[in-house]
Coordinates of C-alpha atoms in Angstrom, one line a residue:
X1 CA -29.4 88.5 12.3
X2 CA -31.6 87.5 15.2
X3 CA -28.7 86.6 16.9
X4 CA -26.6 89.3 16.4
X5 CA -29.3 91.7 17.9
X6 CA -30.1 93.4 14.3
X7 CA -33.6 92.2 13.8
X8 CA -36.6 91.0 16.0
X9 CA -37.5 87.6 16.0
X10 CA -40.8 88.0 15.5
X11 CA -41.3 90.9 12.8
X12 CA -38.0 90.7 11.0
X13 CA -37.7 94.4 11.4
X14 CA -34.2 96.6 11.7
X15 CA -33.9 96.9 15.8
X16 CA -29.8 97.2 15.2
X17 CA -30.3 101.0 16.1
X18 CA -27.0 102.9 13.9
X19 CA -25.0 99.6 14.2
X20 CA -23.3 98.6 10.5
X21 CA -23.3 94.8 9.6
X22 CA -22.0 93.2 6.2
X23 CA -23.7 90.7 4.8
X24 CA -20.7 88.7 3.1
X25 CA -22.2 87.0 0.0
X26 CA -23.6 84.2 -1.0
X27 CA -27.5 84.5 -0.2
X28 CA -28.2 82.4 -3.1
X29 CA -27.6 78.3 -3.8
X30 CA -28.9 77.5 -0.3
X31 CA -32.1 76.3 -1.2
X32 CA -35.6 77.6 -1.7
X33 CA -36.8 81.1 -1.1
X34 CA -34.1 82.8 -2.6
X35 CA -35.7 85.8 -4.5
X36 CA -37.8 86.5 -0.4
X37 CA -33.8 86.3 0.7
X38 CA -33.2 89.1 -1.6
X39 CA -36.1 91.2 -1.1
X40 CA -35.7 90.6 2.8
X41 CA -32.2 91.8 2.8
X42 CA -33.0 95.4 0.4
X43 CA -36.1 96.0 3.0
X44 CA -33.4 95.8 6.2
X45 CA -31.0 98.1 4.1
X46 CA -33.5 100.5 3.8
X47 CA -34.6 100.0 7.8
X48 CA -30.5 100.2 8.9
X49 CA -30.2 103.0 7.0
X50 CA -33.9 104.8 8.1
X51 CA -32.6 104.2 11.6
X52 CA -28.8 105.4 11.3
X53 CA -27.1 101.9 10.5
X54 CA -26.1 100.4 7.3
X55 CA -26.6 97.1 6.1
X56 CA -23.8 96.2 3.1
X57 CA -24.8 93.1 1.4
X58 CA -21.8 91.8 -0.6
X59 CA -21.7 89.5 -3.5
X60 CA -20.2 86.0 -2.6
X61 CA -18.6 83.6 -5.3
X62 CA -22.5 81.9 -5.8
X63 CA -23.6 85.4 -6.8
X64 CA -20.9 85.9 -9.2
X65 CA -20.7 82.7 -10.6
X66 CA -25.0 82.5 -11.6
X67 CA -24.3 85.7 -13.2
X68 CA -21.7 84.4 -15.1
X69 CA -24.2 81.4 -16.3
X70 CA -22.5 78.8 -14.1
X71 CA -25.6 77.4 -11.6
X72 CA -23.4 73.9 -10.4
X73 CA -24.0 74.7 -7.3
X74 CA -27.7 76.1 -8.1
X75 CA -30.4 74.1 -5.7
X76 CA -33.3 73.2 -8.1
X77 CA -36.2 74.6 -5.8
X78 CA -34.0 78.1 -5.9
X79 CA -34.3 77.9 -9.5
X80 CA -37.8 77.1 -9.3
X81 CA -38.2 80.0 -7.3
X82 CA -36.5 82.6 -10.0
X83 CA -38.9 81.2 -12.5
X84 CA -41.7 82.1 -10.9
X85 CA -40.4 85.6 -10.2
X86 CA -39.6 86.0 -13.6
X87 CA -42.3 85.3 -15.0
X88 CA -44.7 87.6 -12.6
X89 CA -42.2 89.9 -13.6
X90 CA -43.2 89.5 -17.2
X91 CA -47.2 89.4 -16.4
X92 CA -46.8 92.6 -15.0
X93 CA -45.1 94.1 -17.5
X94 CA -47.6 92.6 -20.2
X95 CA -50.3 94.3 -18.4

């Protein structure tokens, strides 16, 4: 996104204006920080829309495999990232 001139390198904010960008999947199974990556993509979708642009986020084969319960390409840090996120989600729901 930085190399394409779509986000600011320091703030991470959308600067792509009315650009339409397509992220073609495989956000998952690349290491840790997977939850943060998904949140970043959602934030950028909103920011792009507000600027008159659009970020289209597609599911790739890794997202599809994870939904189907096939985790053979999942990295341990990514799995742990989702476990922590789910634990916080459950804790918040119990409050």
